[in-house]
mmCIF file of C-alpha atoms and ligand atoms in Angstrom:
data_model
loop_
_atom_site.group_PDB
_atom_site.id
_atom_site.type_symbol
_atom_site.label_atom_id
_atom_site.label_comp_id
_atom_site.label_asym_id
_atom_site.label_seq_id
_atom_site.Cartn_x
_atom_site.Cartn_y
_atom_site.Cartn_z
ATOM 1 C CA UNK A 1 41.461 -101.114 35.992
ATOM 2 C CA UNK A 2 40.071 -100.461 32.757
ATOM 3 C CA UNK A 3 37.770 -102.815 31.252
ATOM 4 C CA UNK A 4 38.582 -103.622 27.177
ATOM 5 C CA UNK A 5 34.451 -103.992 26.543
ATOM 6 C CA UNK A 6 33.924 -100.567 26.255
ATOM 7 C CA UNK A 7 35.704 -99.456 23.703
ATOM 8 C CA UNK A 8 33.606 -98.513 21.469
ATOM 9 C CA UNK A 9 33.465 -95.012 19.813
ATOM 10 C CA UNK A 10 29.908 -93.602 19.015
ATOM 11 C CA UNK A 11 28.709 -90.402 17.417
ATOM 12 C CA UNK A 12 28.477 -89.369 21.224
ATOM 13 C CA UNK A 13 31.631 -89.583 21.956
ATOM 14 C CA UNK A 14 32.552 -88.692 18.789
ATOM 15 C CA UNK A 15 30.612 -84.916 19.288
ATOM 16 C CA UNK A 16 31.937 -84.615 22.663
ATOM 17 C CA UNK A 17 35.653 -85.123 21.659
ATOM 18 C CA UNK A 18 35.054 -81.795 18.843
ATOM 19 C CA UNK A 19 33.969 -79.726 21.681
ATOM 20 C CA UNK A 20 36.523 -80.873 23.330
ATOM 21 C CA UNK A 21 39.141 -79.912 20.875
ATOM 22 C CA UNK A 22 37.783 -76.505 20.243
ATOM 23 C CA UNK A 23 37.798 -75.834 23.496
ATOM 24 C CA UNK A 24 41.945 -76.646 23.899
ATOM 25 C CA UNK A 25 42.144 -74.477 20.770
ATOM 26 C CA UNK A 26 40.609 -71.128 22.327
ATOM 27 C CA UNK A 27 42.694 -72.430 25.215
ATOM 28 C CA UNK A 28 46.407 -71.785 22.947
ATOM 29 C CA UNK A 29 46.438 -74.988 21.496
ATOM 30 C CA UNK A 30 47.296 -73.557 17.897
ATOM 31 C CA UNK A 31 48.937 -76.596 16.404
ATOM 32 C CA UNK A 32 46.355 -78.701 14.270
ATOM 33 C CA UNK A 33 48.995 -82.045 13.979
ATOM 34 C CA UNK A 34 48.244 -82.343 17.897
ATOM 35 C CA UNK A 35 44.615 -81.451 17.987
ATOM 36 C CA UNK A 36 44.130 -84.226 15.043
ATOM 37 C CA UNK A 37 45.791 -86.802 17.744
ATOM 38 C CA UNK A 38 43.241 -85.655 20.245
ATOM 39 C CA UNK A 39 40.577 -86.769 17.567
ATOM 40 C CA UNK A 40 42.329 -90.329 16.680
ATOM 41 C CA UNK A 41 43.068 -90.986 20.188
ATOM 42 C CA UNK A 42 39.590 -91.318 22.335
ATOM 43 C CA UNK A 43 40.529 -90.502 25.599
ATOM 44 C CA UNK A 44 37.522 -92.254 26.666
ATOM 45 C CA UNK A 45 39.417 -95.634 26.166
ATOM 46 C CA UNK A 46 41.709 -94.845 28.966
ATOM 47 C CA UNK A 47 39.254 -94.319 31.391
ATOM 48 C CA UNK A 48 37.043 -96.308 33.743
ATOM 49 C CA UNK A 49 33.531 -96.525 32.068
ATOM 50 C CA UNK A 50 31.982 -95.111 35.310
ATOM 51 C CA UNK A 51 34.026 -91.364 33.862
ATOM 52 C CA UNK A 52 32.901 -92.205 30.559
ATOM 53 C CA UNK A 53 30.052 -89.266 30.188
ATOM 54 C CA UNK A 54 33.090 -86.858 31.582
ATOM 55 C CA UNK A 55 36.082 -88.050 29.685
ATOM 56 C CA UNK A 56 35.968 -85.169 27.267
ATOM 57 C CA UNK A 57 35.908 -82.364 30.026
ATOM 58 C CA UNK A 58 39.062 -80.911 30.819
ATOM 59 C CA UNK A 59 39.456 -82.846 34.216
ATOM 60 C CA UNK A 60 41.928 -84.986 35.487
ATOM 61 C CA UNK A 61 40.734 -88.758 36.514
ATOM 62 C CA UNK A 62 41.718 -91.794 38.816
ATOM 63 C CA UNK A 63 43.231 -93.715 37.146
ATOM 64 C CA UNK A 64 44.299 -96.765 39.850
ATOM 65 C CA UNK A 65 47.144 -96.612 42.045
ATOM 66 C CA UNK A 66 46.612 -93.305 43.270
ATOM 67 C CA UNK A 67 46.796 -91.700 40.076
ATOM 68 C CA UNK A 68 45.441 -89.596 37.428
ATOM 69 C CA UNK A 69 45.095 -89.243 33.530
ATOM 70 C CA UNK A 70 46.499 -85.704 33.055
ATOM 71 C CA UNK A 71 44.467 -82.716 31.853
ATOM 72 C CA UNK A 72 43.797 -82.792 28.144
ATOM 73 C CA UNK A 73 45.172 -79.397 28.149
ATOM 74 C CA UNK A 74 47.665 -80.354 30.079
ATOM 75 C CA UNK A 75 48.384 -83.027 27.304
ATOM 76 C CA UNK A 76 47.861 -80.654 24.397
ATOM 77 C CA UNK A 77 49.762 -77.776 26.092
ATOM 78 C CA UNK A 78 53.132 -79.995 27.223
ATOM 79 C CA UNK A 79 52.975 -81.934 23.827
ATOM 80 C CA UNK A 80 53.006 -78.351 21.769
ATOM 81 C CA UNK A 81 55.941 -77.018 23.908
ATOM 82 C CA UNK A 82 57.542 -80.539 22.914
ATOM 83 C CA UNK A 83 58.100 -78.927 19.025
ATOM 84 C CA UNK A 84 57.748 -82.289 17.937
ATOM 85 C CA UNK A 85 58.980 -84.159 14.266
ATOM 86 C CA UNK A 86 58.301 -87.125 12.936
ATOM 87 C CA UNK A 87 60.587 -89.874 13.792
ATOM 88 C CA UNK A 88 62.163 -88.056 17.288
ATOM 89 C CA UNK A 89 62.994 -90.206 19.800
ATOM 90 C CA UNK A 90 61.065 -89.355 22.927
ATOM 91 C CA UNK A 91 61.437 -90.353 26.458
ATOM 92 C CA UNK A 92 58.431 -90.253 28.869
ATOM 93 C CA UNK A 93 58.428 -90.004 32.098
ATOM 94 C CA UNK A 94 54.860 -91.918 33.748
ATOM 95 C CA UNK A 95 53.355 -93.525 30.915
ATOM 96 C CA UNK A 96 50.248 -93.680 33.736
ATOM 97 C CA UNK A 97 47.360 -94.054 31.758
ATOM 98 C CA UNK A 98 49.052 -94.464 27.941
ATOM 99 C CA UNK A 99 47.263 -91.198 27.127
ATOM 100 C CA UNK A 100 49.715 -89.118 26.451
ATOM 101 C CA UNK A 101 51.789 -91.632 24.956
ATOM 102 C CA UNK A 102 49.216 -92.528 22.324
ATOM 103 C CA UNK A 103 49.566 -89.123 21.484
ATOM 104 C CA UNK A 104 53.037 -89.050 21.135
ATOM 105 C CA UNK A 105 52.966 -92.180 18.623
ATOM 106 C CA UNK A 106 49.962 -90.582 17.188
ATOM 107 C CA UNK A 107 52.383 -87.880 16.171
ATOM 108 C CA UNK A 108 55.246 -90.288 14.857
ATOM 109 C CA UNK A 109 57.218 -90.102 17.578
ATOM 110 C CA UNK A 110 59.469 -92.886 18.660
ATOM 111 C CA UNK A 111 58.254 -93.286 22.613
ATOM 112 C CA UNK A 112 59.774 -94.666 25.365
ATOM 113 C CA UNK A 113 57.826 -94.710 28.518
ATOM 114 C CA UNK A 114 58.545 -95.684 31.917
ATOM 115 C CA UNK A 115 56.269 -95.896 34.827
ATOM 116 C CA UNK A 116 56.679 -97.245 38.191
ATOM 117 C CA UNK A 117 53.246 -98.432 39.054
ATOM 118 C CA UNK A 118 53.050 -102.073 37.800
ATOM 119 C CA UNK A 119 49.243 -102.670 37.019
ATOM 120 C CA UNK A 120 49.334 -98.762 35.180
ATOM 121 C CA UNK A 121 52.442 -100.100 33.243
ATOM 122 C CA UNK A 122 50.361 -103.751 32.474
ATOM 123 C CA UNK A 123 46.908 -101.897 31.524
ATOM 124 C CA UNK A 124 49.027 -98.978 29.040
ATOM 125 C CA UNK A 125 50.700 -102.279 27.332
ATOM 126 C CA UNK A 126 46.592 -103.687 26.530
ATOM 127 C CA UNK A 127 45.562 -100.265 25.308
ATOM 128 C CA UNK A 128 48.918 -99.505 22.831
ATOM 129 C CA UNK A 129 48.277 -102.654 21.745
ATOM 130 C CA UNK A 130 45.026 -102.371 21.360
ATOM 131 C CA UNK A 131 45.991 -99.136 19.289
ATOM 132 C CA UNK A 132 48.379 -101.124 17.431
ATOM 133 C CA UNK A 133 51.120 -98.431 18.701
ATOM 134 C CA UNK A 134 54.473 -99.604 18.999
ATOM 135 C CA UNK A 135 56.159 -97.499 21.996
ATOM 136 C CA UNK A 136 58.917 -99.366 24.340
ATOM 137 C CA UNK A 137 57.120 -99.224 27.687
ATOM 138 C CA UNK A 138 59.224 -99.837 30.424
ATOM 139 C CA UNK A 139 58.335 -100.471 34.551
ATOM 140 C CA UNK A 140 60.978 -98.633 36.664
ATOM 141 C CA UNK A 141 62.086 -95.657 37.880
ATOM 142 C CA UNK A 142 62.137 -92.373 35.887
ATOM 143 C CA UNK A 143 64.607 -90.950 37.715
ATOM 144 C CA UNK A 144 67.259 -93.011 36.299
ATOM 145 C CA UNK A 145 65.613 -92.533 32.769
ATOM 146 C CA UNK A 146 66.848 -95.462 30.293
ATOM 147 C CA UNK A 147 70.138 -95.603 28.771
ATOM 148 C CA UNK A 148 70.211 -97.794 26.423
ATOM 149 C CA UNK A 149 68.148 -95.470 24.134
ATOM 150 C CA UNK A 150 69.921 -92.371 24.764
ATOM 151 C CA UNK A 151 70.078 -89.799 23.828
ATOM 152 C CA UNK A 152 66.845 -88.303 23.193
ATOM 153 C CA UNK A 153 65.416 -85.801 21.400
ATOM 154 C CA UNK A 154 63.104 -84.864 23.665
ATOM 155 C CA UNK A 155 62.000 -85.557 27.407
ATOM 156 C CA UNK A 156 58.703 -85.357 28.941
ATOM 157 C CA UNK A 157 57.814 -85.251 32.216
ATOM 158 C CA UNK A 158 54.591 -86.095 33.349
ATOM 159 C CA UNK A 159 54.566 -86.088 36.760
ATOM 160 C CA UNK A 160 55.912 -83.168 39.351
ATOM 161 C CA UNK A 161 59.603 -83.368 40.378
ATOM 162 C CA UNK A 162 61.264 -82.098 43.050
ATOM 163 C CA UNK A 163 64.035 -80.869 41.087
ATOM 164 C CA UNK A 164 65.919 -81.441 36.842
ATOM 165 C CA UNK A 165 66.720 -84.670 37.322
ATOM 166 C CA UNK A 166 70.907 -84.628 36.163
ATOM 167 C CA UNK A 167 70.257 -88.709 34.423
ATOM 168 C CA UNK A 168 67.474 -87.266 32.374
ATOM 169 C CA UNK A 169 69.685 -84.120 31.411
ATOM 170 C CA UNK A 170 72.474 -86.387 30.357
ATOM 171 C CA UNK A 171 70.351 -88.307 28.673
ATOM 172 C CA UNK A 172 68.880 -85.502 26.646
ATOM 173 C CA UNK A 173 70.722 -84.894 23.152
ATOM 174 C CA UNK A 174 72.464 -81.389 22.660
ATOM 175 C CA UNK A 175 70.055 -79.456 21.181
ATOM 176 C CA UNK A 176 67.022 -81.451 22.782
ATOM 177 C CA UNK A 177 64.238 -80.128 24.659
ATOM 178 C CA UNK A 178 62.742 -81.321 27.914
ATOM 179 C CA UNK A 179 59.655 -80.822 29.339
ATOM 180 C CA UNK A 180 59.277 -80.887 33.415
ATOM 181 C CA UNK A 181 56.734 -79.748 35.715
ATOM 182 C CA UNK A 182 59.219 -78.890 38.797
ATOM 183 C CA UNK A 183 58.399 -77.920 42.162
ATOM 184 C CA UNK A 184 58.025 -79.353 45.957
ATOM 185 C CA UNK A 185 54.697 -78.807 46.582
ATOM 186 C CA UNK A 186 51.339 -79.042 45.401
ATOM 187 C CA UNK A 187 52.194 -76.864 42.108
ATOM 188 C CA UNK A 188 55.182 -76.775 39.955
ATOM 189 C CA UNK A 189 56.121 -74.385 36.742
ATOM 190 C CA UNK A 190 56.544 -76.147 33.390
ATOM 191 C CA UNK A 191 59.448 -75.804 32.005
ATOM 192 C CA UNK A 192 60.804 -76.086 28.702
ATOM 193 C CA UNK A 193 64.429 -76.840 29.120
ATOM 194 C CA UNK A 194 66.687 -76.485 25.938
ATOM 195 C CA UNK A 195 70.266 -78.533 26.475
ATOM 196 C CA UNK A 196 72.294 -76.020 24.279
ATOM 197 C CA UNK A 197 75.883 -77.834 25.152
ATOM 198 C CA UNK A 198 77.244 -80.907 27.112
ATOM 199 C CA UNK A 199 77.528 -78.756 29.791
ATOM 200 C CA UNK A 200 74.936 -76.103 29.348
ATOM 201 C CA UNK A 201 71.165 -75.606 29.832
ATOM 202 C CA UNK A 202 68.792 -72.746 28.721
ATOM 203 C CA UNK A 203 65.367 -72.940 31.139
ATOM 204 C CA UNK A 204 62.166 -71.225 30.169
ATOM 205 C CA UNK A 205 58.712 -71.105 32.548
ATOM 206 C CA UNK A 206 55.569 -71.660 31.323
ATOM 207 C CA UNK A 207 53.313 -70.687 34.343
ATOM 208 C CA UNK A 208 51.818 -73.434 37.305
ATOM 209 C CA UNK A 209 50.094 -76.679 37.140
ATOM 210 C CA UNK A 210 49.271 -79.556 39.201
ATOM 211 C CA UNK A 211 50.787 -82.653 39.035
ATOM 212 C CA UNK A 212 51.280 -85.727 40.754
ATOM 213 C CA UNK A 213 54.340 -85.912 42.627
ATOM 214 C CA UNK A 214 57.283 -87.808 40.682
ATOM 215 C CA UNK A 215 58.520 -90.573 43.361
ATOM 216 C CA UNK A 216 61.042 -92.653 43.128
ATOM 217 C CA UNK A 217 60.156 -96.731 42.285
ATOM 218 C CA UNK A 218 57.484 -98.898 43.766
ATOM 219 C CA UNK A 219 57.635 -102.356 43.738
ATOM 220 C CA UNK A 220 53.474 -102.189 43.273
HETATM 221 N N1 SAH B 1 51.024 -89.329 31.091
HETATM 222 C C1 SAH B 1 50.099 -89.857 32.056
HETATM 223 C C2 SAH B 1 50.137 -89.047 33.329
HETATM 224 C C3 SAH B 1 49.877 -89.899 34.508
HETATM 225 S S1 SAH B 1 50.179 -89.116 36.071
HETATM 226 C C4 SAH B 1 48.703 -89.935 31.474
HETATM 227 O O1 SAH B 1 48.438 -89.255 30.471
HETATM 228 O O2 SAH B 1 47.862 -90.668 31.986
HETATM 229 C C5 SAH B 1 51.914 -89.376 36.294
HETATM 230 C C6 SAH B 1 52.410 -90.794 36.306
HETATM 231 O O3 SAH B 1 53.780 -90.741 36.694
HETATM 232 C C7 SAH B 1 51.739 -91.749 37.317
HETATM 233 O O4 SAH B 1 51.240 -92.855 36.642
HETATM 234 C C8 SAH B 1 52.862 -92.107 38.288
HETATM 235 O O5 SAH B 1 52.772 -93.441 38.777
HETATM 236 C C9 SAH B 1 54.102 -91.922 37.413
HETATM 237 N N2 SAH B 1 55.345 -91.707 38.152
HETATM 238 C C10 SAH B 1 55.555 -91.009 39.286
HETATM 239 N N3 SAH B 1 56.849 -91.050 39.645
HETATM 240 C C11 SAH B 1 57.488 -91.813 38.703
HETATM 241 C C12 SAH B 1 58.839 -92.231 38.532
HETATM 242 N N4 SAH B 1 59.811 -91.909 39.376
HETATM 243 N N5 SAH B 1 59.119 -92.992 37.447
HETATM 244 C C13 SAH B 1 58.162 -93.351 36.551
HETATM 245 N N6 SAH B 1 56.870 -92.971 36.679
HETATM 246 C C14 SAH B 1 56.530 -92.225 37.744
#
């Protein structure tokens, strides 16, 4: 659980977070919009204080539950292959932590975020408020997406599924991109799905990461 006491932002932190940033741009991370939303957003807020001296190495963290706060790269490099513009509509999948959706809103995106872990969906609702970020976050199941919104612009997936969900296709505008880590096991391959008709889907792979397994809702 995070603690709201800590959030302070010193010249520590501060330092840390621009090595940080260079770092995820000799990684590929060419786009300067996103690495100025790694500045505004300190990732240390999301974090337990006891990670506090690590949260700007690029590790992954509990973050209660039995889950983690993504890479930052992993972040950076799924946000990028989003192709982002102001005012999109954007549907995440496992708000988690609220990381990644701070970054989102950060980048004038219209979020909405589901996740299926109750206290992770409670403590994200402090922090974008804290923020004064004004994504829809939504407890459920991702799987089913949310159709009320729909269609999106653009999908992201931050946890590893088994398979494209077809409700989060359909839910994707023509023309829309998703981004899905998918695979069974331990690893999946990002993909950047473009939905190019009603009917038809162009998939590119952008190599293997490690995600947490996407699982259908817990009543947690
Ligand atoms: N974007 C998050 C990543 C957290 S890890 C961050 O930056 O912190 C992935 C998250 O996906 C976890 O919080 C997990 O509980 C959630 N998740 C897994 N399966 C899900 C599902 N079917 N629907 C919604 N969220 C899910």
């Amino acid at each position: 659980m995070i603690s709201m006491e800590h959030l302070k932002d010193t010249f520590k932190h501060k330092g840390k977070r621009r090595q940080l940033i260079e770092e995820l741009a000799e990684m590929g991370i060419q786009d300067t919009k996103i690495l100025d939303a790694f500045n505004a957003v300190p990732r240390h807020f999301f974090l337990d204080l006891a990670f506090d001296e690590q949260a700007y190495t690029n590790m992954a963290f509990q973050i209660g539950s039995g889950q983690t706060i993504s890479h930052p790269f992993t972040v950076a490099f799924q946000t990028q292959l989003l192709e982002l513009e102001k005012g999109m509509k954007v549907l995440e999948i496992g708000t988690g932590s609220g990381f990644q959706t701070c970054i989102l809103c950060q980048l004038g995106a219209r979020v909405y975020s589901i996740e299926r872990h109750q206290p992770l969906h409670r403590s994200a609702r402090r922090i974008l408020d804290f923020f004064k970020f004004n994504a829809s976050l939504f407890f459920g199941d991702g799987y089913k997406g949310n159709k009320v919104y729909a269609p999106y612009d653009r999908i992201l997936v931050t946890c590893g599924a088994p398979d494209i969900p077809q409700e989060l296709l359909q839910q994707l505008k023509v023309g829309g991109l998703m981004i899905i880590p998918v695979g069974e096991g331990a690893e999946q391959k990002m993909l950047k799905i473009q939905k190019t008709s009603e009917e038809a889907i162009q998939i590119t792979e952008f190599g293997t990461f490690k995600f947490v397994p996407m699982l259908e809702r817990t009543v947690k």
